[in-house]
Amino acid sequence: SGARVEELNKLIQEFTKHDQREYDDQRALEIHTAKDFIFSMLGMVQKLDQKLPVANEYLLLSGGVREGVVDIDLDELNVYARGTDYDMDFTLLVPALKLHDRNQPVTLDMRHSALCHSWLSLRLFDEGTISKWKDCCTIVDHINGATNYFFSPTKVADWFYESISIVLSEIQKKPQRGMPKVEKVEKNGTIISIILGVGSSRMLYDIVPVVSFKGWPAVAQSWLMENHFWDGKITEEEVISGFYLVPACSYKGKKDNEWRLSFARSEVQLKKCISSSLMQAYQACKAIIIKLLSRPKAISPYHLRSMMLWACDRLPASYLAQEDYAAHFLLGLIDDLQHCLVNKMCPNYFIPQCNMLEHLSEDTVMLHARKLSSVRSDPAEHLRTAIEHVKAANRLTLELQRRGSTTSIPSPQSDGGDPNQPDDRLAKKLQQLVTENPGKSISVFINPDDVTRPHFRIDDKFF
């Protein structure tokens, strides 16, 4: 391309500066207020019909589903834009069912599914669970007279959306001072997107109903036998502590029955082993491709994340550790993506026998490959465009804050009361966590019967 590496490095630095948000005390308190509201709401959903586990464990990820933090198809999702629709985005994985008592590899029923997908029979659970969730299952009668209930991702999502809607309408009948304003509640395919206005901020929460497992699936067992870039940096126990089924089906799969395996918990751990310059290049590359390759939807940010993990396994650690190689990494990611498109091949990182691009038509991959070659021929220009987009989003956010468009909701800080209340201390603690752990994912343990005591886990530290 003839691009100068120094120039590309400077542009990536500039993009990172505008893309990473600084949190002041007010913003940290607003983040805490929104999170607390969502968790309280989920506690009320649990009490509604007792379907959700009583003491649940959520995984809170920074970035919405559209940012590729989980492998869910984006073609069913409404388009939301940072700056226009929201200022900050999160994904919350909420277990509807948990299988947490297993020490051996978990074997799933994959006879009816494409690779990386599974049906889930409630036979694995007790009678109480089956009777509770019967109405969210598809029923298959066998020749021998037995009835099998298969947990349905679409029915679970419908139930979840209805339950959340009921709870939110109840909450809004008795608004309290400082309570977030619910600006939008939408069902996007099988996820529920909620946008909250808190003080001068708008927070997008993509809430995903999942099935949570401790341990590791048998289908991904061979992956553990290979050498990986994280060997020696984090333990295998940290990487294989658990996985999820998320409500997404394969290209030809049966939407009502098929779930997709997700390794979001493991990816949080792997992220700790990726250099900051590679992460900066990844974020810049993601900003470019989200805009450029959005129509028709074929490549998602999750594909790019998988390619980055493969690159980490393939390239020497000494090369990946270079602090001033962000430009090299950006060009490498574009080349890798181009290679995947031309060959119509993007293996899932944890289950390599699953090709995530297999279903695409030749016309679609060639269209995107041509678009991508225009990026590769002038990466600096596309980076400048990405910088302008993120600056414009930030300007919109600031303009909104100046106009005080959500000031009809009193800021939590304007509440009267004792400044030494636990909430205030928790807000300060949260601000400290956010400042010290930029871009990291937070796991939260919460008891819906006592929403006053959340416990944060950032990577392997507890708070």
PDB file of N, CA and C in Angstrom, residues 76 152-155 190 248-250 252-259:
ATOM      1  N   GLU A  76     -30.211 -10.192  12.658  1.00  0.00           N
ATOM      2  CA  GLU A  76     -31.547 -10.043  13.263  1.00  0.00           C
ATOM      3  C   GLU A  76     -31.617  -8.838  14.204  1.00  0.00           C
ATOM      4  N   SER A 152     -35.983 -24.648  24.265  1.00  0.00           N
ATOM      5  CA  SER A 152     -36.073 -23.885  23.015  1.00  0.00           C
ATOM      6  C   SER A 152     -35.525 -22.470  23.185  1.00  0.00           C
ATOM      7  N   PRO A 153     -34.468 -22.099  22.444  1.00  0.00           N
ATOM      8  CA  PRO A 153     -33.905 -20.753  22.577  1.00  0.00           C
ATOM      9  C   PRO A 153     -34.905 -19.654  22.225  1.00  0.00           C
ATOM     10  N   THR A 154     -35.748 -19.888  21.208  1.00  0.00           N
ATOM     11  CA  THR A 154     -36.703 -18.847  20.800  1.00  0.00           C
ATOM     12  C   THR A 154     -37.801 -18.675  21.846  1.00  0.00           C
ATOM     13  N   LYS A 155     -38.287 -19.806  22.403  1.00  0.00           N
ATOM     14  CA  LYS A 155     -39.339 -19.720  23.422  1.00  0.00           C
ATOM     15  C   LYS A 155     -38.806 -19.119  24.721  1.00  0.00           C
ATOM     16  N   THR A 190     -33.045 -13.154  19.565  1.00  0.00           N
ATOM     17  CA  THR A 190     -33.190 -13.841  20.860  1.00  0.00           C
ATOM     18  C   THR A 190     -32.534 -13.067  21.999  1.00  0.00           C
ATOM     19  N   ALA A 248     -28.530 -19.051  19.560  1.00  0.00           N
ATOM     20  CA  ALA A 248     -28.217 -18.759  18.154  1.00  0.00           C
ATOM     21  C   ALA A 248     -28.124 -20.083  17.420  1.00  0.00           C
ATOM     22  N   CYS A 249     -28.646 -20.123  16.208  1.00  0.00           N
ATOM     23  CA  CYS A 249     -28.626 -21.394  15.489  1.00  0.00           C
ATOM     24  C   CYS A 249     -27.732 -21.307  14.255  1.00  0.00           C
ATOM     25  N   SER A 250     -27.433 -22.451  13.674  1.00  0.00           N
ATOM     26  CA  SER A 250     -26.573 -22.492  12.488  1.00  0.00           C
ATOM     27  C   SER A 250     -27.385 -22.059  11.267  1.00  0.00           C
ATOM     28  N   LYS A 252     -28.390 -23.576   8.612  1.00  0.00           N
ATOM     29  CA  LYS A 252     -29.504 -24.449   8.197  1.00  0.00           C
ATOM     30  C   LYS A 252     -30.215 -25.090   9.383  1.00  0.00           C
ATOM     31  N   GLY A 253     -29.871 -24.643  10.583  1.00  0.00           N
ATOM     32  CA  GLY A 253     -30.396 -25.292  11.790  1.00  0.00           C
ATOM     33  C   GLY A 253     -31.843 -24.937  12.089  1.00  0.00           C
ATOM     34  N   LYS A 254     -32.389 -25.641  13.080  1.00  0.00           N
ATOM     35  CA  LYS A 254     -33.772 -25.419  13.499  1.00  0.00           C
ATOM     36  C   LYS A 254     -33.769 -24.387  14.625  1.00  0.00           C
ATOM     37  N   LYS A 255     -34.249 -23.176  14.299  1.00  0.00           N
ATOM     38  CA  LYS A 255     -34.171 -22.046  15.246  1.00  0.00           C
ATOM     39  C   LYS A 255     -34.792 -22.357  16.597  1.00  0.00           C
ATOM     40  N   ASP A 256     -35.866 -23.130  16.600  1.00  0.00           N
ATOM     41  CA  ASP A 256     -36.573 -23.387  17.854  1.00  0.00           C
ATOM     42  C   ASP A 256     -35.817 -24.317  18.795  1.00  0.00           C
ATOM     43  N   ASN A 257     -34.825 -25.044  18.272  1.00  0.00           N
ATOM     44  CA  ASN A 257     -34.163 -26.066  19.092  1.00  0.00           C
ATOM     45  C   ASN A 257     -32.661 -25.859  19.269  1.00  0.00           C
ATOM     46  N   GLU A 258     -32.038 -25.138  18.367  1.00  0.00           N
ATOM     47  CA  GLU A 258     -30.575 -25.180  18.306  1.00  0.00           C
ATOM     48  C   GLU A 258     -29.924 -24.023  19.066  1.00  0.00           C
ATOM     49  N   TRP A 259     -28.967 -24.357  19.920  1.00  0.00           N
ATOM     50  CA  TRP A 259     -28.157 -23.394  20.665  1.00  0.00           C
ATOM     51  C   TRP A 259     -26.732 -23.429  20.109  1.00  0.00           C
TER      52      TRP A 259
END
